[in-house]
Short mmCIF file of C-alpha atoms and ligand atoms in Angstrom, two decimals:
data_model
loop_
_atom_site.label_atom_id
_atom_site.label_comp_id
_atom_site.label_asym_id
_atom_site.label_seq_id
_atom_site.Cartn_x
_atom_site.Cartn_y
_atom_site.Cartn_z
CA UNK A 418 -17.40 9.55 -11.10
CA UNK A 419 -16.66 10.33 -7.08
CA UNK A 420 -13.69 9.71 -5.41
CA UNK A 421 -13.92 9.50 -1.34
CA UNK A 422 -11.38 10.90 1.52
CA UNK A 423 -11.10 9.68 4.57
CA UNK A 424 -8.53 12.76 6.90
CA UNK A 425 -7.85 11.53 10.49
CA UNK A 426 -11.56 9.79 11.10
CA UNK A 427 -11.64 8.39 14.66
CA UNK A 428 -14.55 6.81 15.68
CA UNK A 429 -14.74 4.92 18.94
CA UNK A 430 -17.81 2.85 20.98
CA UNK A 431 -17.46 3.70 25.21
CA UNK A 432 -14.12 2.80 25.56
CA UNK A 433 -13.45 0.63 22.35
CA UNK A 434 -11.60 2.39 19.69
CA UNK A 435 -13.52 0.91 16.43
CA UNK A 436 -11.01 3.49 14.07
CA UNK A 437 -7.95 5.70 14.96
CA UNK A 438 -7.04 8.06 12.71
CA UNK A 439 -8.23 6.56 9.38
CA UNK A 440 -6.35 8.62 6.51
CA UNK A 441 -7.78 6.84 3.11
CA UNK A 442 -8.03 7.95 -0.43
CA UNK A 443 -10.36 6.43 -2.91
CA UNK A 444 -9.75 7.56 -6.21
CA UNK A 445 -13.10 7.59 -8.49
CA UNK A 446 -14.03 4.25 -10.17
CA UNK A 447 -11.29 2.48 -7.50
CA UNK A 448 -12.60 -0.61 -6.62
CA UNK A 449 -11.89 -1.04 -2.84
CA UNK A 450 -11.94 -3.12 -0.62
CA UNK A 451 -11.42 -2.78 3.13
CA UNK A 452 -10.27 -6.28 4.19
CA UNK A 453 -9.63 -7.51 7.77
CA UNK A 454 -10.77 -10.01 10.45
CA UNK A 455 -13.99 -9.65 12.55
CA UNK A 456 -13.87 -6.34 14.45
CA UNK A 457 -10.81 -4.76 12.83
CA UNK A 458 -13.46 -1.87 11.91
CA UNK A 459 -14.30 -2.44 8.34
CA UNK A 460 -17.78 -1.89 8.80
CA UNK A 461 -17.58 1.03 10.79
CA UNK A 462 -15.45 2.61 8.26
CA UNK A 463 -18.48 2.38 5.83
CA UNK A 464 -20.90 2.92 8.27
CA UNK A 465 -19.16 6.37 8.68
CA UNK A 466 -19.31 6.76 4.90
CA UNK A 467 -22.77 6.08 4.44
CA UNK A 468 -23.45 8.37 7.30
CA UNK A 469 -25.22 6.16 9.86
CA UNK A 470 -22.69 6.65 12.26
CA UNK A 471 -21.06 10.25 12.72
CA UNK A 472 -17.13 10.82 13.25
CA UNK A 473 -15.79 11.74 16.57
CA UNK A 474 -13.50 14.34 14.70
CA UNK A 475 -12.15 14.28 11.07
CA UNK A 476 -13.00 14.78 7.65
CA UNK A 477 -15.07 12.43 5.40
CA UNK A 478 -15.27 13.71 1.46
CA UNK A 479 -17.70 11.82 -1.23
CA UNK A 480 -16.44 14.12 -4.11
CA UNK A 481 -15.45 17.30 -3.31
CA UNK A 482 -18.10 17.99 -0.19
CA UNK A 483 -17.46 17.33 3.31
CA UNK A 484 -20.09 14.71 3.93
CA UNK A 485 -19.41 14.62 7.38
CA UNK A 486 -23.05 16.66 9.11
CA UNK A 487 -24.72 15.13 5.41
CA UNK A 488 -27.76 12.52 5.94
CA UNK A 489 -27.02 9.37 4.39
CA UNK A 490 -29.48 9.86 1.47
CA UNK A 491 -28.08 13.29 0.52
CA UNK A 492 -24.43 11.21 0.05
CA UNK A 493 -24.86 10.06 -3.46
CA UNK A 494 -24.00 6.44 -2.16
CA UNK A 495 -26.00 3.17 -2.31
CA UNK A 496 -25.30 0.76 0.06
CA UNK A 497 -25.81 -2.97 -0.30
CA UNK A 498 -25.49 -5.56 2.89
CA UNK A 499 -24.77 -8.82 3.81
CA UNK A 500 -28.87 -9.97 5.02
CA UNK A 501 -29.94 -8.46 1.17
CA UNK A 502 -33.70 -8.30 2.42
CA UNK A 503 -35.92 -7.86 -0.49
CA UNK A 504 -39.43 -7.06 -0.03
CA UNK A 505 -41.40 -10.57 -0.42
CA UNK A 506 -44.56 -9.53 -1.78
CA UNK A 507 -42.96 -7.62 -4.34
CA UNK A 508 -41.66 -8.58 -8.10
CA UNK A 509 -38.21 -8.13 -9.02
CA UNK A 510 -39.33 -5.24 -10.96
CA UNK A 511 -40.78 -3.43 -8.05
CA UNK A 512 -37.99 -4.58 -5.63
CA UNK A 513 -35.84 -2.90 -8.31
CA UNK A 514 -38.09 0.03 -9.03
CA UNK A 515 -38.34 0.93 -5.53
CA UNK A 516 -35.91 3.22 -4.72
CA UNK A 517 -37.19 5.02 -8.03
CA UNK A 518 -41.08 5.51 -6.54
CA UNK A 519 -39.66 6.42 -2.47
CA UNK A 520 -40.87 9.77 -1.73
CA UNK A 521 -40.30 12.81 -3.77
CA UNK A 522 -37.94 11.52 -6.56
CA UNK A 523 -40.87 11.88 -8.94
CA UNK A 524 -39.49 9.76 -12.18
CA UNK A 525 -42.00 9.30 -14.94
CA UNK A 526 -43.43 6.03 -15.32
CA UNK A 527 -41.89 5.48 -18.82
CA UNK A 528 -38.36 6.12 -17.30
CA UNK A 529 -38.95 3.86 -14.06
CA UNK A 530 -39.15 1.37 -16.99
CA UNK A 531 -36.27 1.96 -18.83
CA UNK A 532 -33.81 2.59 -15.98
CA UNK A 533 -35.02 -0.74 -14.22
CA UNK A 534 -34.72 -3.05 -17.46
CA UNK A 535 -31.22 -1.35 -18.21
CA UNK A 536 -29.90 -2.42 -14.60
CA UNK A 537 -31.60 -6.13 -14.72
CA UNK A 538 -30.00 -6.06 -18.49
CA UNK A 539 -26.30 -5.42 -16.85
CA UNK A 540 -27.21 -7.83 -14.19
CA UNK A 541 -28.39 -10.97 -16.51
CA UNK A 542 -31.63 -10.91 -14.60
CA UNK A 543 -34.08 -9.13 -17.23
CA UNK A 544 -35.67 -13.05 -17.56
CA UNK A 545 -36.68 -12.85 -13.91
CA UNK A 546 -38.59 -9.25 -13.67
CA UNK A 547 -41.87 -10.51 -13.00
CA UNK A 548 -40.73 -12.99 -10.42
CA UNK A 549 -41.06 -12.91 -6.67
CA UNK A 550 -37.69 -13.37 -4.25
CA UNK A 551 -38.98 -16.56 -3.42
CA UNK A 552 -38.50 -18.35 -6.80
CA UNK A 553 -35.17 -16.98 -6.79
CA UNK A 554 -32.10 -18.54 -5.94
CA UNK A 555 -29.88 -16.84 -3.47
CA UNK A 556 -27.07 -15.89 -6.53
CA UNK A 557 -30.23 -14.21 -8.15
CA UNK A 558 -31.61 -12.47 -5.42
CA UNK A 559 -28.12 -11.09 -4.44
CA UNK A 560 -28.05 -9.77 -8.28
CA UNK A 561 -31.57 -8.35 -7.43
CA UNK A 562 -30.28 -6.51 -3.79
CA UNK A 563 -27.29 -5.07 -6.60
CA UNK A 564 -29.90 -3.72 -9.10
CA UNK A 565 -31.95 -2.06 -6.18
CA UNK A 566 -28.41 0.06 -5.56
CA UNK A 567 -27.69 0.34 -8.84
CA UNK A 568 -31.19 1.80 -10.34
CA UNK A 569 -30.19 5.10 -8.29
CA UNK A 570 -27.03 5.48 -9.97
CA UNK A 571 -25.21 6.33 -6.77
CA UNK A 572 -21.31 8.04 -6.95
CA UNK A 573 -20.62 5.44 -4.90
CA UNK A 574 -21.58 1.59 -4.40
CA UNK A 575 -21.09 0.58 -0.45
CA UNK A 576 -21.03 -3.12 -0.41
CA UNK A 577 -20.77 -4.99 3.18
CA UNK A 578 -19.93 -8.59 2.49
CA UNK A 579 -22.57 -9.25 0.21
CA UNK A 580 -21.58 -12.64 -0.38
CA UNK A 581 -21.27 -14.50 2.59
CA UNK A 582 -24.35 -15.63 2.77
CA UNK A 583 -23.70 -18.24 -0.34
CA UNK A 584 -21.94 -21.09 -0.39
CA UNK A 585 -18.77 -21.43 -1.94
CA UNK A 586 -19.09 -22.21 -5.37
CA UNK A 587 -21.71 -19.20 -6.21
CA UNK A 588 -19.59 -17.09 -4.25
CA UNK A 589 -16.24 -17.50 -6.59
CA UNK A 590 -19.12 -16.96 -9.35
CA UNK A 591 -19.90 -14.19 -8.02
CA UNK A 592 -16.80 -12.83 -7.35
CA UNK A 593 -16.16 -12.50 -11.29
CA UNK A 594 -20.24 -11.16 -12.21
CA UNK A 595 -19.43 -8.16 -9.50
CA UNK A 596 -15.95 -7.44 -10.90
CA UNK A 597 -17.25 -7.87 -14.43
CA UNK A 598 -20.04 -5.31 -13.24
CA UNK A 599 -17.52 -2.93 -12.31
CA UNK A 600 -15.35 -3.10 -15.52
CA UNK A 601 -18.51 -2.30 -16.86
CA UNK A 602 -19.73 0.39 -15.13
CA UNK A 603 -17.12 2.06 -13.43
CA UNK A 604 -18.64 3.67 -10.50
CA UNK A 605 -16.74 4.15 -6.91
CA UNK A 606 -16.97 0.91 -4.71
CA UNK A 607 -16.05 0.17 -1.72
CA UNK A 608 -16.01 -3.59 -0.60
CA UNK A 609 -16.01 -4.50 3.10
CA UNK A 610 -14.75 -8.26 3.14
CA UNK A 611 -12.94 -10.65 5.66
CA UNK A 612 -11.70 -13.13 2.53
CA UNK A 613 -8.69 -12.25 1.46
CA UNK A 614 -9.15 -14.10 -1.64
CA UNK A 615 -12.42 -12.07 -2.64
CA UNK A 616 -9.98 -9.12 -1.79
CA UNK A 617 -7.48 -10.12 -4.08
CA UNK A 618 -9.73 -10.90 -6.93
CA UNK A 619 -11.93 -7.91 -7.53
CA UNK A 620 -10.08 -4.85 -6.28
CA UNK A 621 -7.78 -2.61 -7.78
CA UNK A 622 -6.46 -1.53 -4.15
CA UNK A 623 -7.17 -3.17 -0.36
CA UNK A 624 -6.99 -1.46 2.40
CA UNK A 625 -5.78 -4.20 5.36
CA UNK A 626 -7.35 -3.38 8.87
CA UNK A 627 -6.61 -4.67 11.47
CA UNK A 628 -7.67 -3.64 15.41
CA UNK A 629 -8.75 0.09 13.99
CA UNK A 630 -5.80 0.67 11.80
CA UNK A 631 -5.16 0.93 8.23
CA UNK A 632 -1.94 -1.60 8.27
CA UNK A 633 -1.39 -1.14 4.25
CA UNK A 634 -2.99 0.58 1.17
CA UNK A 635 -2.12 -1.00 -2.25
CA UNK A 636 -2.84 -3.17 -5.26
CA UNK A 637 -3.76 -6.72 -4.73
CA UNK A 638 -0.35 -7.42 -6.46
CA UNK A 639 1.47 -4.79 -3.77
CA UNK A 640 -0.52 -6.21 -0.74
CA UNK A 641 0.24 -9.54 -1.49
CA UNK A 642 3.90 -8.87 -2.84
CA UNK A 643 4.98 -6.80 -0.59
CA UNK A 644 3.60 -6.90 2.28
CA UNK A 645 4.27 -3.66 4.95
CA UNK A 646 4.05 -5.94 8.10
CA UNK A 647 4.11 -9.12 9.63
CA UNK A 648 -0.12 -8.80 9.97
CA UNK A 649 -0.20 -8.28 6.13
CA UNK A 650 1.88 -11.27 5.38
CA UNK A 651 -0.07 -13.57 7.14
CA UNK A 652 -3.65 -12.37 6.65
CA UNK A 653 -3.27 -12.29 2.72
CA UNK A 654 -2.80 -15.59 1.61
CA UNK A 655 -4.57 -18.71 1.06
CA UNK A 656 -2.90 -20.40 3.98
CA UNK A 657 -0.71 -18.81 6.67
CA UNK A 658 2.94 -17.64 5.79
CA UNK A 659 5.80 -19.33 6.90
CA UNK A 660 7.59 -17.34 9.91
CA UNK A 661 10.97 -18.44 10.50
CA UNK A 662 12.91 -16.70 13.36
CA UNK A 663 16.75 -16.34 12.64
CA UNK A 664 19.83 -13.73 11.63
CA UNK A 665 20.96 -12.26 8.67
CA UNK A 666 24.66 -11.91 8.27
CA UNK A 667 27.16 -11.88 5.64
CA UNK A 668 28.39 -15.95 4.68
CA UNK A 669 31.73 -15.83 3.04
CA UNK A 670 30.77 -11.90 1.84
CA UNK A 671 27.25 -13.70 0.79
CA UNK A 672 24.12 -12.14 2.63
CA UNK A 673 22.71 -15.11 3.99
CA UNK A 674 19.22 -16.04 6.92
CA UNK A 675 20.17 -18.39 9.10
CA UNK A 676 18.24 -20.44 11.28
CA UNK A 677 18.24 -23.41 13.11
CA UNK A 678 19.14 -26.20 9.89
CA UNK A 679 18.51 -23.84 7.70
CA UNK A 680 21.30 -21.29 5.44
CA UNK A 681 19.79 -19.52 2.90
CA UNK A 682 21.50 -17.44 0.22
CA UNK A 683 19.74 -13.54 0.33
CA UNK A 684 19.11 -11.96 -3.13
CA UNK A 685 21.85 -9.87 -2.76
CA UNK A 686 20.53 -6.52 -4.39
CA UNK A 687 17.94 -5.86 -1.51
CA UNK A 688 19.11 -2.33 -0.52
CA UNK A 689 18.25 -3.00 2.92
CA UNK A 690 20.45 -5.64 3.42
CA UNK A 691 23.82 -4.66 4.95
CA UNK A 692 26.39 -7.26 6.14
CA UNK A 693 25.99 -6.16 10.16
CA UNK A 694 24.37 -9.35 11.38
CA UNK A 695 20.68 -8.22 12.65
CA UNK A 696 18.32 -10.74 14.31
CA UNK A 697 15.43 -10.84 11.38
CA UNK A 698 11.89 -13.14 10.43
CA UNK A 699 11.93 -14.84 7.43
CA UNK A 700 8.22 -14.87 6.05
CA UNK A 701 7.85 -17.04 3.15
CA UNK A 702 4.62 -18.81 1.64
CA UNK A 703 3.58 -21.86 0.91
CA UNK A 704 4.10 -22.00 -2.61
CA UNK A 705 8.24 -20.37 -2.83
CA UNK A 706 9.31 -23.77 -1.05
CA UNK A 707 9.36 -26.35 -2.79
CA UNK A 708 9.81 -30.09 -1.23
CA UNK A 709 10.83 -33.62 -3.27
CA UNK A 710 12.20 -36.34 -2.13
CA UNK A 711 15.82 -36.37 -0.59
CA UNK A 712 18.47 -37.35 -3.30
CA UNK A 713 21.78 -37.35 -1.19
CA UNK A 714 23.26 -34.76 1.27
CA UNK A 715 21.37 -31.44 0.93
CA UNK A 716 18.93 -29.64 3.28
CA UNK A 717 16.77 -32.07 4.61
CA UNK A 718 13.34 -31.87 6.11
CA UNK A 719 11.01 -34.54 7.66
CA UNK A 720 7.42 -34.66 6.22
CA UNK A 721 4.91 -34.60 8.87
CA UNK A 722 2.08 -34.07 7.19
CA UNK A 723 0.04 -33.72 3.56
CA UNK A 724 -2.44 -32.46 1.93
CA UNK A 725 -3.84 -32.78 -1.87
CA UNK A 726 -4.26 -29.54 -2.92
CA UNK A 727 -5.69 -29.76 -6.71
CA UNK A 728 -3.31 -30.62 -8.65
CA UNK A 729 -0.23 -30.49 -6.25
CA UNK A 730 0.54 -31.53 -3.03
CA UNK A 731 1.11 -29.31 0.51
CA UNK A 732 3.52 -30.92 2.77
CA UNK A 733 4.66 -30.10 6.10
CA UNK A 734 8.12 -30.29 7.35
CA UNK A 735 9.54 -30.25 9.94
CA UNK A 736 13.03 -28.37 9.42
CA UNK A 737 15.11 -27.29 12.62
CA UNK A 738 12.41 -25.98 15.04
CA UNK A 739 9.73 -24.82 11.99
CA UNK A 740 7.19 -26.44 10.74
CA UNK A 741 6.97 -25.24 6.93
CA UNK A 742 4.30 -25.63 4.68
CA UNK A 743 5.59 -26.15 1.09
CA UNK A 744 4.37 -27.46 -1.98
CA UNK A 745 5.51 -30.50 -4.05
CA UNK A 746 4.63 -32.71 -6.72
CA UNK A 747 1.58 -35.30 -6.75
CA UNK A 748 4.11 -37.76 -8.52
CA UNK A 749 6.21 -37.20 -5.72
CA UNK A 750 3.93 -39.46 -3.56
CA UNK A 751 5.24 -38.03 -0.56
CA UNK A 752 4.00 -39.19 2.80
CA UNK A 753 4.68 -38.43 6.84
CA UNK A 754 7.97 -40.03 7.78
CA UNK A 755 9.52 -38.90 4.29
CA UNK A 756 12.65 -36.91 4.33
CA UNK A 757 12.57 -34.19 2.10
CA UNK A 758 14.83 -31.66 0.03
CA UNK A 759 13.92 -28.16 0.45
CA UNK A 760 14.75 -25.33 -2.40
CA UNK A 761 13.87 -21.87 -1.59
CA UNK A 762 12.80 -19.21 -3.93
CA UNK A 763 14.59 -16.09 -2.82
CA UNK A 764 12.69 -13.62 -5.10
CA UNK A 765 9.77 -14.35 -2.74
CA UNK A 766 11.64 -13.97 0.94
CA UNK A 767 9.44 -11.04 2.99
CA UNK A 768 12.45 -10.22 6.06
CA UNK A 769 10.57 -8.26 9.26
CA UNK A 770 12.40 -6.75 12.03
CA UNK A 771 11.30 -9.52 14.98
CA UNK A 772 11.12 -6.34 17.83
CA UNK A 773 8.11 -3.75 15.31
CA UNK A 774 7.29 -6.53 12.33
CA UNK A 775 7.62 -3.95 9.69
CA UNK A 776 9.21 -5.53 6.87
CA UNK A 777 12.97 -4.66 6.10
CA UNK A 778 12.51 -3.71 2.37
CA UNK A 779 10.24 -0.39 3.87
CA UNK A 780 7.43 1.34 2.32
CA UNK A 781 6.52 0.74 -0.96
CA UNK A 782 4.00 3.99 -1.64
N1 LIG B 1362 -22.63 -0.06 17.55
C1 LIG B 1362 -21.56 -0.47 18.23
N2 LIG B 1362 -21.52 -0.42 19.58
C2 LIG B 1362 -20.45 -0.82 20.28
N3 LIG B 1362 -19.32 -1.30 19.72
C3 LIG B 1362 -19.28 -1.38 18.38
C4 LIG B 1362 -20.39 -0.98 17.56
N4 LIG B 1362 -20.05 -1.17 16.27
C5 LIG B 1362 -18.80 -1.68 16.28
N5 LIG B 1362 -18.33 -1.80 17.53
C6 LIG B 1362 -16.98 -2.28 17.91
O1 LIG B 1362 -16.03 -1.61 17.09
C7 LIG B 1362 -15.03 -2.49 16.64
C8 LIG B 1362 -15.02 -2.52 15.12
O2 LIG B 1362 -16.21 -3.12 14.67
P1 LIG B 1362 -16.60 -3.27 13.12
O3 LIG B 1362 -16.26 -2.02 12.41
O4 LIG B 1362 -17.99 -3.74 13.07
O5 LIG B 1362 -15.60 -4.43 12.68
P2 LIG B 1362 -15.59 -5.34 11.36
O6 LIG B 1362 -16.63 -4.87 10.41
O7 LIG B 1362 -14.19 -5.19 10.83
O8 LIG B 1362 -15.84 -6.74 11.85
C9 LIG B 1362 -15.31 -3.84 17.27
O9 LIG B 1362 -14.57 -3.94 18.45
C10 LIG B 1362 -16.79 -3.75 17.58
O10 LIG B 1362 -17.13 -4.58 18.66
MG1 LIG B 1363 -18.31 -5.96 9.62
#
């Protein structure tokens, strides 16, 4: 069990700043992940973890020791990338086994046996031992590239997008074998990923990066819930939020967002929301709009677009100046050209200020 710190870790390349002023806390057996798009210094964060980059100043703690002038096999880590490279000419039990024989451990034959069949036991691979990488499929040999880490029994598990090299299906399988692996084992990992679903799935916190700076720490539910900033709102999700610029401002005593054709009633017990009109953005997803076909005078959208989505349909309307993304029945049959009625869910409004894009409702530590 190893928890990891991160204190004011700046890292940069020449003149790009890859991290500034990381503060993180990983509490032991957290399941991490650092999520964020391409370059938003995810892997440099682990990089600096697994030592084979050094700080430019701050502290980096695996357990209680300061890590930071540590080489990366004294760290009690195992790290596991995205190009998984097995040795070729080895079996699965020797790709396993190899960390086990490197230099100077020294483990008994008998006990290179044991620890390798436990591992391929946990994995569902024990069937495959005497296999080479080349009968495997690329699910299997991921599971292999895990074992490998996993034989050392490492404080901490560094994974860098293992999955991206599979294709879609295996990698939602996969998804649920490495979270399953975790529930069983429990160790420290920390999950670089720039799929926010994969995020969302396995963790029990993300970290959201984005151009060298931690944007929000939380639970998937917190990240996705309540979202810190206008960055966070957008990047978690299966589709981008809707942004609506507008005002809030008291309606007949009723805090109310209003935009161009839109009026929409504000829960009213936000604590943030006062009746001074402020200019504010309305984020709202997909799936708290909800379109059907116009049945008389209320708020009414035109359908430019859909999509089958599973079981449901994804319309775009065009409302005012937005284009909203909303979801609606398949009976509904709806098609471009339709006019449509909007309802809103207001438990699932996200207000930012338009000037910062922090969100109104503040910190949710
Ligand atoms: N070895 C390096 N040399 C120069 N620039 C680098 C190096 N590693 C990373 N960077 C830069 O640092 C920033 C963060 O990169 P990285 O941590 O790899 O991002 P991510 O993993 O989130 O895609 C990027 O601008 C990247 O170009
Ligand atoms: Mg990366």
């Amino acid at each position: 069990m190893t928890e990891v710190r991160f204190s004011h870790v700046r890292k940069s390349f020449g003149s790009v700043i890859a991290l500034a002023g990381l503060d993180l806390d990983i509490k032991s057996g957290d399941f991490v992940s650092l999520l964020g798009p391409s370059g938003s210094g995810k892997t440099t964060t682990l990089n600096l973890l697994a030592g084979l980059h050094a700080a430019d100043s701050g502290d980096i703690l695996i357990g209680d020791k300061r890590v930071n002038d540590l080489s990366p096999d004294r760290r009690n880590i195992a790290m596991v990338f995205q190009n998984y490279a097995l040795y070729p000419h080895m079996t699965v039990f020797e790709n396993i086994a190899f960390p086990l024989r490197a230099r100077g451990r020294g483990f008994a034959e008998a006990e290179i046996q044991k620890k390798v069949k436990g591992v391929a036991e946990s994995l569902g691979v024990a069937s495959l031992l005497a296999r080479y990488p080349k009968e495997l499929s690329g699910g299997q040999q991921q599971r292999i590239a895990l074992g490998r880490a996993m034989v050392r029994e490492p404080g901490v598990f560094l994974l860098d997008e293992p999955l991206s090299n599979l294709d879609a299906r295996l990698r939602i399988r996969m998804r649920r074998d490495i979270k399953a692996l975790h529930d069983r084992i429990r160790s420290t990992i920390v999950y670089v990923t720039h799929d926010q679903a994969e995020a969302l799935t396995m963790s029990t916190k993300i970290a959201v990066f984005d151009q060298g700076e931690l944007q929000q720490y939380g639970s998937p539910n917190e990240i996705y819930h309540r979202p810190l900033n206008m960055f966070v709102a957008n990047f978690v999700g299966e589709r981008e939020i809707n942004f609506i610029a507008g005002q809030l401002q008291a309606v007949e005593g009723i805090p109310t967002f209003i935009a161009p054709g839109l009026s929409l009633p504000v829960n009213a017990e936000e604590r943030w929301c006062s009746l001074e009109p402020r200019d504010a953005v309305l984020g709202i997803r997909t799936e708290a709009i909800f379109a059907r076909p116009t049945a008389g005078s209320e708020t009414v959208g035109l359908v430019e677009q859909v999509e089958l989505v599973g079981p449901e349909l994804v319309a775009y309307v065009k409302i005012g100046e937005s284009q909203l993304s909303c979801r609606a029945e398949l009976s509904s049959e709806l098609r471009s050209g339709d006019r449509v009625h909007l309802t809103f869910d207001p438990a699932h409004f996200h207000f930012f200020d338009p000037q910062t894009t922090a969100s109104l409702a503040g910190s949710t530590k």
